[in-house]
Amino acid sequence: MDSFIQAGIIGITLGAQYALLALGFTLIFGILGVINFAHGGFYVLGGYFAYAAVSDAGMPYPIAVLLAVIGTGVLGWLFEVLLVERCVDDHLATMMLTLGLYLVISNAMLIVFGPQSPHFTFPLSGTFRAGAVYVTAANLVVLAVCFVAIGALYILIYRTGLGRALRALADDRGVATAMGMRPRVLFPLAFGVATALAGLTGAIITPILSLSPNVGDPVLVSSFIVVILGGLGSIGGATVAAFIVGIIESYSSVYLGGSAGALVLFVIVLLLLVFRPFGLFGREIRRA
Amino acid sequence: MMRGIRFSAGNGVAFLLVAATAIVPFVTQNLFVYSTLNQALIGIMAAISVHVMLRMDLLTFATPPFMAIGGYAVAIVSMRFDIADVFVLGAISFFTPTLAAILLGPLVLRLRGTYFVLVTFVLSEIMQLVLFLTPRLTGGSNGLVGFPAPTVFGISLSDNQSVLLLTTGLTVVAVVIAAFTTGYFRQHFSAIEENETLAESLGLVIWHYKTLGFIVSAGISGLAGFALVNMLLMAHPSSFTSVTAVNYIAYTIVGGRASLLGTAIGAALLVFATNLLGGQGEYSEGLYGLLIILVVLIAKGGITGSAATLVQRLRVSPQPAATPSKLAQEAQR
């Protein structure tokens, strides 16, 4: 029973991380119609930004995380303004652009910081205990940060004028533009918000897991899986799917052994993609 | 719709270029040249499989999994059943992935655009997991090591020259199959690339051609898998990760996605560039990234596409044509 609860807690923490990543990913797809292959790259960037700020500049960790968020957000914004904007309607071109960017980012990190994982640990140690169930303090902090960020994003999207404009653009770009929404301002903004979320996840997760130039690959894969499961472009779907994936992953690694659970999940996702491309919960948001 | 094979000059040049590499083993003994050329030819095959799908406006990540199916099939057959004949192995490496494509086609080809990209990406991830989860068949994370040299008419192809010759032979077969398919069904593929819905409404049974393209692409990937396994003397999951698909896509896009020649040139150039950088091999990924970005932004047709546009412009330019805007200006006067 204890291991059941323990796995559940790990699953929820995983789910919260996946949610942060997938929300950014789905935001970019829903609003711009762009599949962001560089999403894992921004996660890596966030990790290295925070690491550099802590170890090279000696900043306290929370400030470093904030810097990582701002840094990845600004870079995402710039990337959209300078490159993606030029061919935003061509799905093949934008896919190639973000792929290219991902290669450049992970290679740049390799050149600057080297292939070894740097020594980057979470500043809080210590564990809480209830019966035989242990939870690390770091885990709780991550969970809290994720929930706050997810909440903030929901408020931004569903309770502000900006969010309404973004949702309008996602719904029907033509009509929204005719009503005065300006894609040239809002697209880069949405992209920046999304990459900032990836950067935030990287900054808080890499000290717990690991940091190296290629940790973005699995991040991209799990973002894909979550977003497909939840329905491409659907915000609510991505959130729910993230927790489903996190919990399945955690329980299957405890009770089935890592890869088998992943395989089942991937096959489900494959079938879902084929027969219900708009996801488990979504309606069709955007024809790709 | 008009049928009949039309081989473009580009396809002919691509064929000659690839076939000409058969001379290399008789000219030089340089191992660096051998290994680079081997990689380049394998890259060309893999890129061709991407190119065939792109002819129908489908970007595929499924090249590595089909390469894995072809490569592992050959490795299993030759290591477990002692079949070494090159023609049998070649046929197995082509037809096993083809069979997989026939089974997967009805599922996967329902999707277009972004969804197709995602589903092929998931396929390549699934393939990796399957390889790790079937240690009895595929050796799991150790792979299948000690691939025996294939034989042709009883002669063993074990030295470096014959390894390269075998890769050349497979590449020539791949080029011919791709040229034949895209040449014979050129208009069908173009119609699907241009506007699938319109093509269908005009009576083109698109799933015939999409399935055909998918099957041919899978088979060619399988040939590349065979060549790769033969070069490395083993079949290993790390040779077939989804990340390698990015390289093959880069070859195609940078060289020129519209033609076989462009695809081949892109693969050859990028592989040579990576190998020449040698010690700085770690920069090659970033270099690919930058090249992809540049090509997408500046030279949409890739190397051959841009060259063709340039030639066309030079031909037309001697007399500056009256542009519509000039006419409009005159009309206003």
Coordinates of C-alpha atoms in Angstrom, one line a residue:
Chain A
M1 CA 0.0 0.0 0.0
D2 CA 2.8 2.4 0.9
S3 CA 4.6 1.8 -2.4
F4 CA 1.2 2.4 -4.1
I5 CA 0.9 5.8 -2.4
Q6 CA 4.6 6.6 -3.0
A7 CA 4.2 5.8 -6.7
G8 CA 1.1 7.9 -6.8
I9 CA 2.9 10.9 -5.4
I10 CA 5.7 10.4 -7.9
G11 CA 3.2 10.1 -10.7
I12 CA 1.5 13.4 -9.7
T13 CA 4.8 15.2 -9.6
L14 CA 5.7 13.8 -13.0
G15 CA 2.3 14.8 -14.3
A16 CA 2.7 18.3 -13.0
Q17 CA 6.0 18.6 -14.9
Y18 CA 4.6 17.1 -18.0
A19 CA 1.6 19.5 -17.8
L20 CA 3.9 22.6 -17.7
L21 CA 5.8 21.3 -20.7
A22 CA 2.8 20.2 -22.7
L23 CA 0.9 23.4 -22.0
G24 CA 3.6 25.4 -23.7
F25 CA 3.7 23.0 -26.5
T26 CA 0.0 22.9 -27.1
L27 CA -0.2 26.7 -26.7
I28 CA 2.2 27.1 -29.7
F29 CA 0.3 24.6 -31.7
G30 CA -3.1 25.8 -30.9
I31 CA -2.4 29.5 -31.5
L32 CA 0.2 29.5 -34.2
G33 CA -0.3 26.0 -35.8
V34 CA 3.4 25.3 -35.3
I35 CA 4.8 22.1 -34.0
N36 CA 7.7 23.2 -31.8
F37 CA 10.4 20.7 -32.2
A38 CA 12.6 23.0 -30.2
H39 CA 10.5 22.7 -27.0
G40 CA 13.0 20.3 -25.5
G41 CA 15.7 22.7 -26.4
F42 CA 14.2 25.4 -24.3
Y43 CA 13.9 23.0 -21.4
V44 CA 17.6 22.4 -21.7
L45 CA 18.3 26.1 -22.0
G46 CA 16.3 26.8 -18.9
G47 CA 18.4 24.2 -17.0
Y48 CA 21.7 25.6 -18.2
F49 CA 20.6 29.2 -17.6
A50 CA 19.8 28.4 -14.0
Y51 CA 22.9 26.4 -13.6
A52 CA 25.1 29.2 -15.0
A53 CA 23.4 31.8 -12.8
V54 CA 23.9 29.7 -9.7
S55 CA 27.4 28.3 -10.2
D56 CA 29.1 31.0 -12.3
A57 CA 27.4 34.2 -11.1
G58 CA 26.7 32.9 -7.5
M59 CA 23.1 33.9 -7.5
P60 CA 20.5 32.4 -5.2
Y61 CA 18.6 29.6 -6.8
P62 CA 15.1 31.3 -6.9
I63 CA 16.6 34.3 -8.7
A64 CA 18.4 31.9 -11.1
V65 CA 15.1 30.2 -11.9
L66 CA 13.5 33.6 -12.6
L67 CA 16.3 34.5 -14.9
A68 CA 16.0 31.2 -16.7
V69 CA 12.3 31.9 -17.2
I70 CA 12.9 35.4 -18.5
G71 CA 15.9 34.3 -20.7
T72 CA 14.0 31.4 -22.4
G73 CA 10.9 33.6 -22.8
V74 CA 12.9 36.3 -24.5
L75 CA 14.7 33.9 -26.7
G76 CA 11.5 32.2 -27.7
W77 CA 10.0 35.6 -28.5
L78 CA 13.0 36.6 -30.6
F79 CA 13.0 33.3 -32.5
E80 CA 9.3 33.8 -33.4
V81 CA 9.8 37.4 -34.4
L82 CA 12.9 36.9 -36.4
L83 CA 12.4 33.5 -38.0
V84 CA 9.1 31.7 -37.5
E85 CA 7.0 34.8 -38.4
R86 CA 8.4 34.7 -42.0
C87 CA 6.8 31.4 -42.8
V88 CA 4.2 30.9 -40.0
D89 CA 1.6 29.5 -42.4
D90 CA 3.8 26.8 -43.9
H91 CA 3.7 23.9 -41.5
L92 CA 6.6 22.1 -43.1
A93 CA 8.8 25.2 -43.0
T94 CA 8.1 26.0 -39.4
M95 CA 8.7 22.4 -38.4
M96 CA 12.1 22.5 -40.2
L97 CA 12.9 25.8 -38.5
T98 CA 12.2 24.5 -35.0
L99 CA 14.1 21.3 -35.7
G100 CA 17.0 23.4 -36.9
L101 CA 16.8 25.5 -33.8
Y102 CA 16.7 22.5 -31.5
L103 CA 19.9 21.1 -33.1
V104 CA 21.6 24.5 -32.7
I105 CA 20.5 24.9 -29.1
S106 CA 21.7 21.5 -28.0
N107 CA 24.9 21.8 -29.9
A108 CA 25.6 25.3 -28.4
M109 CA 25.1 23.9 -24.9
L110 CA 27.5 21.0 -25.8
I111 CA 30.1 23.5 -27.0
V112 CA 29.7 25.9 -24.1
F113 CA 29.3 23.5 -21.2
G114 CA 30.8 20.3 -22.5
P115 CA 29.2 16.8 -22.7
Q116 CA 29.4 16.0 -19.0
S117 CA 26.5 16.7 -16.7
P118 CA 27.5 19.6 -14.5
H119 CA 27.2 19.4 -10.8
F120 CA 23.8 21.1 -10.3
T121 CA 21.7 20.1 -7.3
F122 CA 18.5 21.3 -5.8
P123 CA 19.3 23.7 -2.9
L124 CA 16.8 22.0 -0.6
S125 CA 17.5 18.6 0.9
G126 CA 15.5 16.9 3.6
T127 CA 12.4 14.7 3.4
F128 CA 9.0 14.5 4.9
R129 CA 7.7 11.3 6.2
A130 CA 4.2 10.0 6.9
G131 CA 4.2 6.3 7.9
A132 CA 6.4 4.6 5.4
V133 CA 5.8 7.2 2.7
Y134 CA 8.7 9.6 2.0
V135 CA 8.4 12.8 0.1
T136 CA 11.5 15.0 -0.5
A137 CA 11.3 18.7 0.1
A138 CA 12.5 19.3 -3.4
N139 CA 9.6 17.3 -4.8
L140 CA 7.1 19.4 -2.8
V141 CA 8.6 22.6 -4.0
V142 CA 8.5 21.5 -7.6
L143 CA 4.9 20.4 -7.2
A144 CA 4.0 23.8 -5.7
V145 CA 5.8 25.7 -8.4
C146 CA 4.2 23.7 -11.1
F147 CA 0.7 24.2 -9.7
V148 CA 1.2 27.9 -9.3
A149 CA 2.5 28.2 -12.9
I150 CA -0.4 26.1 -14.3
G151 CA -2.8 28.2 -12.3
A152 CA -1.2 31.4 -13.6
L153 CA -1.4 30.2 -17.2
Y154 CA -5.1 29.3 -16.8
I155 CA -5.8 32.8 -15.4
L156 CA -3.9 34.3 -18.3
I157 CA -5.7 32.3 -20.9
Y158 CA -9.2 32.3 -19.5
R159 CA -9.5 35.5 -17.3
T160 CA -7.6 38.2 -19.2
G161 CA -8.2 40.2 -22.3
L162 CA -4.9 39.0 -23.7
G163 CA -6.0 35.4 -23.1
R164 CA -9.3 36.0 -24.9
A165 CA -7.4 37.4 -27.8
L166 CA -5.1 34.4 -27.9
R167 CA -8.0 32.0 -27.8
A168 CA -9.8 33.9 -30.5
L169 CA -6.7 33.6 -32.7
A170 CA -6.5 29.9 -32.0
D171 CA -10.2 29.5 -32.9
D172 CA -10.2 31.3 -36.2
R173 CA -7.3 33.4 -37.2
G174 CA -9.1 35.1 -40.1
V175 CA -12.1 36.3 -38.1
A176 CA -9.9 37.2 -35.0
T177 CA -7.6 39.3 -37.2
A178 CA -10.6 41.0 -38.9
M179 CA -11.9 41.9 -35.4
G180 CA -8.6 43.6 -34.6
M181 CA -6.4 41.0 -32.9
R182 CA -2.9 41.5 -34.2
P183 CA -1.1 38.2 -34.9
R184 CA 2.2 39.9 -35.4
V185 CA 2.1 41.0 -31.7
L186 CA 0.3 38.1 -30.2
F187 CA 2.1 35.2 -31.9
P188 CA 5.6 36.1 -30.6
L189 CA 4.0 36.7 -27.2
A190 CA 2.4 33.3 -27.1
F191 CA 5.6 31.7 -28.3
G192 CA 7.6 33.5 -25.6
V193 CA 5.1 32.5 -22.9
A194 CA 5.3 28.8 -24.0
T195 CA 9.1 28.7 -24.2
A196 CA 9.3 30.4 -20.8
L197 CA 7.2 27.6 -19.4
A198 CA 9.6 25.1 -20.9
G199 CA 12.5 27.1 -19.4
L200 CA 10.9 27.1 -16.0
T201 CA 10.4 23.4 -16.1
G202 CA 14.0 22.9 -17.1
A203 CA 15.3 25.2 -14.4
I204 CA 13.4 23.4 -11.6
I205 CA 13.6 19.8 -12.8
T206 CA 17.1 19.4 -14.2
P207 CA 18.7 19.9 -10.7
I208 CA 16.6 16.9 -9.5
L209 CA 17.0 14.7 -12.6
S210 CA 20.0 15.5 -14.6
L211 CA 21.4 18.2 -16.9
S212 CA 23.2 17.5 -20.1
P213 CA 22.9 18.9 -23.7
N214 CA 20.7 16.1 -24.9
V215 CA 18.1 15.8 -22.1
G216 CA 15.7 17.6 -24.4
D217 CA 15.0 14.5 -26.5
P218 CA 12.9 12.6 -23.9
V219 CA 11.2 15.9 -23.0
L220 CA 10.1 16.4 -26.6
V221 CA 8.9 12.9 -26.8
S222 CA 6.8 13.1 -23.6
S223 CA 5.4 16.5 -24.7
F224 CA 4.3 14.9 -28.0
I225 CA 2.7 12.0 -26.2
V226 CA 0.8 14.2 -23.7
V227 CA -0.3 16.6 -26.3
I228 CA -1.6 14.0 -28.7
L229 CA -3.4 12.2 -25.9
G230 CA -5.0 15.4 -24.7
G231 CA -5.8 16.7 -28.2
L232 CA -3.4 18.9 -30.2
G233 CA -4.1 22.5 -29.2
S234 CA -6.4 21.8 -26.3
I235 CA -5.3 23.3 -23.0
G236 CA -7.6 21.4 -20.7
G237 CA -6.8 18.2 -22.5
A238 CA -3.1 18.7 -22.2
T239 CA -3.4 19.2 -18.4
V240 CA -5.5 16.1 -17.8
A241 CA -3.4 14.0 -20.2
A242 CA -0.2 15.1 -18.5
F243 CA -1.4 13.7 -15.2
I244 CA -2.6 10.5 -16.8
V245 CA 0.7 10.0 -18.5
G246 CA 2.7 10.8 -15.3
I247 CA 0.6 8.4 -13.2
I248 CA 0.7 5.6 -15.8
E249 CA 4.5 6.0 -16.2
S250 CA 5.1 6.0 -12.4
Y251 CA 2.9 2.9 -11.7
S252 CA 4.1 1.0 -14.7
S253 CA 7.8 1.6 -13.8
V254 CA 7.0 0.2 -10.3
Y255 CA 4.8 -2.7 -11.3
L256 CA 5.8 -3.5 -14.9
G257 CA 9.3 -2.3 -15.3
G258 CA 10.1 0.8 -17.3
S259 CA 9.9 0.1 -21.0
A260 CA 6.8 -2.2 -21.1
G261 CA 4.6 0.5 -19.7
A262 CA 6.0 3.1 -22.1
L263 CA 5.4 0.8 -25.0
V264 CA 1.7 0.3 -24.0
L265 CA 1.3 4.1 -23.7
F266 CA 3.0 4.7 -27.1
V267 CA 0.8 2.2 -28.8
I268 CA -2.3 3.7 -27.3
V269 CA -1.2 7.1 -28.4
L270 CA -0.5 5.8 -31.9
L271 CA -4.0 4.3 -32.2
L272 CA -5.5 7.5 -30.7
L273 CA -3.7 9.6 -33.3
V274 CA -5.0 7.5 -36.1
F275 CA -8.6 7.1 -34.9
R276 CA -9.2 10.2 -32.8
P277 CA -6.6 12.8 -33.8
F278 CA -8.3 15.4 -31.7
G279 CA -7.4 13.5 -28.6
L280 CA -9.2 11.8 -25.7
F281 CA -11.1 14.9 -24.5
G282 CA -10.7 17.4 -27.3
R283 CA -12.9 18.5 -30.1
E284 CA -11.2 19.3 -33.4
I285 CA -9.5 22.6 -32.8
R286 CA -7.3 23.0 -35.8
R287 CA -7.0 21.1 -39.0
A288 CA -3.4 20.3 -39.5
Chain B
M1 CA -3.9 11.3 -66.8
M2 CA -0.9 10.6 -69.0
R3 CA 1.2 7.7 -68.1
G4 CA 4.7 6.7 -69.3
I5 CA 8.0 6.9 -67.7
R6 CA 9.8 10.2 -68.1
F7 CA 13.3 10.1 -66.7
S8 CA 14.5 13.6 -66.0
A9 CA 18.1 14.5 -66.7
G10 CA 18.5 15.0 -62.9
N11 CA 17.6 11.4 -62.2
G12 CA 20.0 10.3 -64.8
V13 CA 22.8 12.4 -63.3
A14 CA 21.9 11.0 -59.8
F15 CA 22.1 7.5 -61.2
L16 CA 25.5 8.1 -62.9
L17 CA 27.0 9.8 -59.8
V18 CA 26.0 6.9 -57.5
A19 CA 27.0 4.2 -60.0
A20 CA 30.4 6.0 -60.6
T21 CA 31.3 5.4 -56.9
A22 CA 31.8 1.7 -57.9
I23 CA 35.2 2.8 -59.4
V24 CA 36.5 4.1 -56.1
P25 CA 37.5 0.7 -54.6
F26 CA 39.7 0.1 -57.7
V27 CA 41.4 3.5 -57.5
T28 CA 42.2 4.1 -53.9
Q29 CA 42.8 2.1 -50.7
N30 CA 42.2 5.0 -48.4
L31 CA 40.1 3.9 -45.5
F32 CA 38.9 7.4 -44.7
V33 CA 37.5 7.6 -48.3
Y34 CA 35.9 4.2 -47.9
S35 CA 34.1 5.0 -44.7
T36 CA 33.0 8.4 -45.7
L37 CA 31.7 7.1 -49.0
N38 CA 29.9 4.2 -47.3
Q39 CA 28.2 6.6 -44.9
A40 CA 27.3 9.0 -47.8
L41 CA 25.7 6.2 -49.8
I42 CA 23.7 5.0 -46.8
G43 CA 22.7 8.6 -46.2
I44 CA 21.6 8.9 -49.8
M45 CA 19.4 5.8 -49.5
A46 CA 17.8 7.0 -46.3
A47 CA 17.3 10.5 -47.7
I48 CA 15.7 9.1 -50.8
S49 CA 13.1 7.3 -48.7
V50 CA 12.3 10.7 -47.1
H51 CA 12.2 12.3 -50.6
V52 CA 9.7 9.8 -51.9
M53 CA 7.3 10.7 -49.1
L54 CA 7.9 14.4 -49.5
R55 CA 6.8 14.0 -53.1
M56 CA 3.4 13.6 -51.6
D57 CA 3.9 16.4 -49.1
L58 CA 4.3 14.0 -46.2
L59 CA 7.3 14.5 -43.9
T60 CA 8.3 11.2 -42.4
F61 CA 10.3 10.2 -39.4
A62 CA 9.7 6.6 -40.2
T63 CA 12.9 6.0 -42.1
P64 CA 14.9 4.7 -39.0
P65 CA 12.3 2.2 -37.9
F66 CA 12.1 0.8 -41.5
M67 CA 15.8 0.7 -41.7
A68 CA 15.8 -1.2 -38.4
I69 CA 13.3 -3.7 -39.7
G70 CA 15.4 -4.3 -42.9
G71 CA 18.7 -4.3 -41.0
Y72 CA 17.5 -6.6 -38.2
A73 CA 15.7 -8.9 -40.6
V74 CA 19.0 -9.4 -42.5
A75 CA 21.0 -9.8 -39.4
I76 CA 18.6 -12.4 -37.9
V77 CA 18.3 -14.4 -41.1
S78 CA 22.1 -14.5 -41.7
M79 CA 23.1 -15.1 -38.1
R80 CA 20.4 -17.6 -37.2
F81 CA 19.8 -19.4 -40.5
D82 CA 23.2 -19.1 -42.1
I83 CA 21.9 -17.5 -45.3
A84 CA 24.6 -15.4 -46.7
D85 CA 23.7 -14.9 -50.4
V86 CA 23.6 -11.2 -51.1
F87 CA 20.6 -11.4 -53.4
V88 CA 18.5 -13.2 -50.9
L89 CA 19.6 -10.8 -48.1
G90 CA 19.0 -7.8 -50.3
A91 CA 15.5 -9.0 -51.2
I92 CA 14.8 -9.7 -47.5
S93 CA 16.0 -6.2 -46.5
F94 CA 13.7 -4.7 -49.1
F95 CA 10.6 -6.8 -48.7
T96 CA 10.4 -7.1 -44.9
P97 CA 9.9 -3.3 -44.3
T98 CA 7.6 -3.3 -47.3
L99 CA 5.4 -5.8 -45.6
A100 CA 5.4 -3.7 -42.4
A101 CA 4.5 -0.7 -44.5
I102 CA 1.6 -2.6 -46.1
L103 CA 0.3 -3.4 -42.6
L104 CA 0.9 0.1 -41.2
G105 CA -0.1 2.0 -44.3
P106 CA -3.9 1.9 -43.9
L107 CA -3.5 3.2 -40.3
V108 CA -0.8 5.8 -40.9
L109 CA -1.7 7.2 -44.3
R110 CA -5.1 8.4 -43.1
L111 CA -3.3 11.3 -41.6
R112 CA -1.8 14.3 -43.3
G113 CA 0.5 17.2 -42.4
T114 CA 1.3 17.6 -38.8
Y115 CA -0.5 14.5 -37.7
F116 CA 1.4 12.3 -40.1
V117 CA 4.7 13.8 -38.8
L118 CA 3.7 13.0 -35.2
V119 CA 2.5 9.5 -36.0
T120 CA 5.8 8.6 -37.8
F121 CA 7.7 10.1 -34.9
V122 CA 5.8 7.9 -32.4
L123 CA 6.4 4.9 -34.7
S124 CA 10.2 5.5 -34.5
E125 CA 10.0 5.7 -30.7
I126 CA 7.9 2.5 -30.6
M127 CA 10.5 0.7 -32.7
Q128 CA 13.2 1.6 -30.2
L129 CA 11.1 0.3 -27.3
V130 CA 10.3 -2.9 -29.3
L131 CA 14.1 -3.5 -29.9
F132 CA 14.9 -3.1 -26.2
L133 CA 12.0 -5.3 -25.2
T134 CA 12.8 -8.3 -27.4
P135 CA 16.2 -9.4 -26.3
R136 CA 15.7 -13.0 -27.5
L137 CA 15.1 -11.9 -31.1
T138 CA 17.0 -8.7 -31.5
G139 CA 19.6 -8.9 -28.7
G140 CA 17.9 -6.0 -26.8
S141 CA 20.3 -3.3 -25.8
N142 CA 23.3 -5.3 -26.9
G143 CA 22.1 -5.6 -30.4
L144 CA 23.2 -8.4 -32.7
V145 CA 26.9 -8.4 -32.9
G146 CA 29.1 -10.3 -35.4
F147 CA 27.2 -9.9 -38.7
P148 CA 28.8 -12.5 -41.1
A149 CA 30.1 -11.3 -44.5
P150 CA 27.5 -11.9 -47.2
T151 CA 28.5 -13.8 -50.3
V152 CA 27.9 -13.3 -54.0
F153 CA 28.0 -16.5 -56.1
G154 CA 29.9 -18.1 -53.2
I155 CA 32.6 -15.4 -52.9
S156 CA 32.7 -13.8 -49.5
L157 CA 32.3 -10.0 -49.4
S158 CA 34.4 -9.4 -46.3
D159 CA 37.1 -6.9 -47.2
N160 CA 36.7 -3.1 -47.3
Q161 CA 36.4 -2.9 -51.0
S162 CA 33.5 -5.4 -51.3
V163 CA 31.7 -3.7 -48.3
L164 CA 31.8 -0.5 -50.3
L165 CA 30.8 -2.2 -53.5
L166 CA 27.8 -3.8 -51.8
T167 CA 26.7 -0.4 -50.5
T168 CA 27.1 1.1 -54.0
G169 CA 25.1 -1.7 -55.5
L170 CA 22.3 -1.3 -52.9
T171 CA 22.2 2.5 -53.5
V172 CA 22.0 2.0 -57.3
V173 CA 19.0 -0.3 -56.8
A174 CA 17.5 2.3 -54.5
V175 CA 18.0 5.1 -57.0
V176 CA 16.5 3.0 -59.8
I177 CA 13.5 2.0 -57.8
A178 CA 12.8 5.6 -56.6
A179 CA 13.4 7.0 -60.1
F180 CA 11.1 4.5 -61.6
T181 CA 8.3 5.0 -59.0
T182 CA 8.4 8.8 -59.0
G183 CA 9.0 8.9 -62.7
Y184 CA 6.1 6.6 -63.7
F185 CA 3.7 8.2 -61.3
R186 CA 5.1 11.7 -61.5
Q187 CA 1.8 13.4 -62.2
H188 CA -0.1 11.3 -59.6
F189 CA 2.4 12.3 -56.9
S190 CA 2.4 15.9 -58.0
A191 CA -1.4 16.0 -57.9
I192 CA -1.3 14.7 -54.3
E193 CA 1.4 17.1 -53.3
E194 CA -0.4 20.0 -54.8
N195 CA -3.9 19.4 -53.5
E196 CA -4.9 16.0 -52.2
T197 CA -8.6 16.8 -51.9
L198 CA -8.8 18.2 -55.4
A199 CA -6.9 15.2 -56.8
E200 CA -9.3 12.9 -55.1
S201 CA -12.3 14.8 -56.4
L202 CA -11.0 14.6 -59.9
G203 CA -11.0 10.8 -59.6
L204 CA -7.5 9.9 -58.5
V205 CA -7.6 7.0 -56.1
I206 CA -5.1 8.6 -53.9
W207 CA -4.7 5.9 -51.4
H208 CA -3.3 3.6 -54.1
Y209 CA -0.4 6.0 -54.8
K210 CA 0.1 7.0 -51.2
T211 CA 0.4 3.4 -50.2
L212 CA 2.7 2.7 -53.1
G213 CA 5.0 5.6 -52.1
F214 CA 5.0 4.5 -48.5
I215 CA 5.9 0.9 -49.5
V216 CA 8.7 2.0 -51.8
S217 CA 10.0 4.4 -49.2
A218 CA 10.0 1.7 -46.6
G219 CA 11.7 -0.8 -48.9
I220 CA 14.5 1.7 -49.7
S221 CA 14.9 2.4 -46.0
G222 CA 15.4 -1.4 -45.5
L223 CA 18.1 -1.4 -48.2
A224 CA 19.9 1.4 -46.2
G225 CA 19.5 -0.7 -43.1
F226 CA 21.1 -3.7 -44.7
A227 CA 24.0 -1.5 -45.9
L228 CA 24.4 0.0 -42.4
V229 CA 24.4 -3.4 -40.6
N230 CA 26.9 -4.7 -43.2
M231 CA 29.2 -1.7 -42.6
L232 CA 29.1 -1.8 -38.8
L233 CA 29.1 -5.7 -38.7
M234 CA 26.2 -5.4 -36.2
A235 CA 22.6 -4.4 -35.7
H236 CA 22.2 -2.1 -32.8
P237 CA 19.2 0.0 -31.6
S238 CA 21.4 3.2 -31.4
S239 CA 21.8 3.1 -35.2
F240 CA 18.1 3.6 -35.6
T241 CA 17.0 6.3 -33.2
S242 CA 14.4 8.9 -34.1
V243 CA 17.1 11.6 -33.9
T244 CA 18.8 10.1 -37.0
A245 CA 15.6 10.7 -38.9
V246 CA 16.4 14.4 -38.4
N247 CA 19.7 14.0 -40.3
Y248 CA 18.0 12.3 -43.2
I249 CA 15.3 15.0 -43.4
A250 CA 18.2 17.6 -43.3
Y251 CA 19.9 15.9 -46.2
T252 CA 16.7 16.0 -48.3
I253 CA 15.8 19.6 -47.5
V254 CA 19.3 21.0 -47.8
G255 CA 20.0 19.3 -51.0
G256 CA 16.7 20.0 -52.6
R257 CA 13.5 18.2 -51.7
A258 CA 12.0 18.3 -55.2
S259 CA 14.4 16.0 -57.0
L260 CA 16.4 12.8 -56.5
L261 CA 19.5 14.5 -57.6
G262 CA 19.1 17.2 -54.9
T263 CA 18.5 14.6 -52.3
A264 CA 21.6 12.7 -53.2
I265 CA 23.7 15.8 -53.4
G266 CA 22.5 17.0 -50.0
A267 CA 23.2 13.6 -48.4
A268 CA 26.7 13.4 -49.9
L269 CA 27.6 17.0 -49.1
L270 CA 26.5 16.9 -45.5
V271 CA 28.1 13.5 -44.8
F272 CA 31.4 14.7 -46.3
A273 CA 31.2 18.0 -44.4
T274 CA 30.6 16.1 -41.1
N275 CA 33.6 13.8 -41.8
L276 CA 35.9 16.6 -42.9
L277 CA 35.2 18.5 -39.7
G278 CA 36.6 15.3 -38.2
G279 CA 37.9 16.3 -34.8
Q280 CA 35.2 18.9 -34.5
G281 CA 32.5 16.3 -35.2
E282 CA 30.5 17.7 -32.2
Y283 CA 29.8 20.8 -34.3
S284 CA 28.1 18.8 -37.0
E285 CA 24.6 18.8 -35.4
G286 CA 24.6 22.6 -34.9
L287 CA 25.9 22.9 -38.5
Y288 CA 22.9 20.9 -39.7
G289 CA 20.6 23.0 -37.6
L290 CA 22.0 26.3 -39.1
L291 CA 21.9 24.9 -42.6
I292 CA 18.3 23.8 -42.3
I293 CA 17.3 27.2 -40.9
L294 CA 19.1 29.0 -43.7
V295 CA 17.7 26.8 -46.4
V296 CA 14.1 27.2 -45.1
L297 CA 14.5 31.0 -44.9
I298 CA 16.7 31.8 -47.9
A299 CA 16.8 29.0 -50.4
K300 CA 13.5 27.2 -50.3
G301 CA 14.3 24.7 -53.0
G302 CA 17.6 23.6 -51.4
I303 CA 20.8 23.4 -53.4
T304 CA 19.4 22.0 -56.6
G305 CA 16.2 24.0 -56.4
S306 CA 18.1 27.3 -56.0
A307 CA 20.5 26.4 -58.8
A308 CA 17.6 25.7 -61.1
T309 CA 15.9 29.0 -60.2
L310 CA 19.2 30.8 -60.8
V311 CA 19.7 29.2 -64.2
Q312 CA 16.2 30.1 -65.2
R313 CA 16.7 33.7 -64.1
L314 CA 20.0 34.0 -66.1
R315 CA 18.2 32.6 -69.2
V316 CA 15.4 35.1 -69.0
S317 CA 17.2 38.1 -67.8
P318 CA 18.8 39.5 -71.0
Q319 CA 15.7 41.5 -71.8
P320 CA 14.0 42.8 -68.7
A321 CA 10.4 41.9 -69.1
A322 CA 7.7 44.5 -68.6
T323 CA 6.5 43.8 -65.1
P324 CA 2.8 44.2 -64.2
S325 CA 3.7 47.2 -62.0
K326 CA 5.4 49.0 -64.9
L327 CA 2.3 48.4 -67.0
A328 CA 0.2 49.7 -64.3
Q329 CA 2.3 52.8 -64.0
E330 CA 2.0 53.4 -67.7
A331 CA -1.7 52.8 -67.6
Q332 CA -2.0 55.4 -64.9
R333 CA -0.3 58.0 -67.1

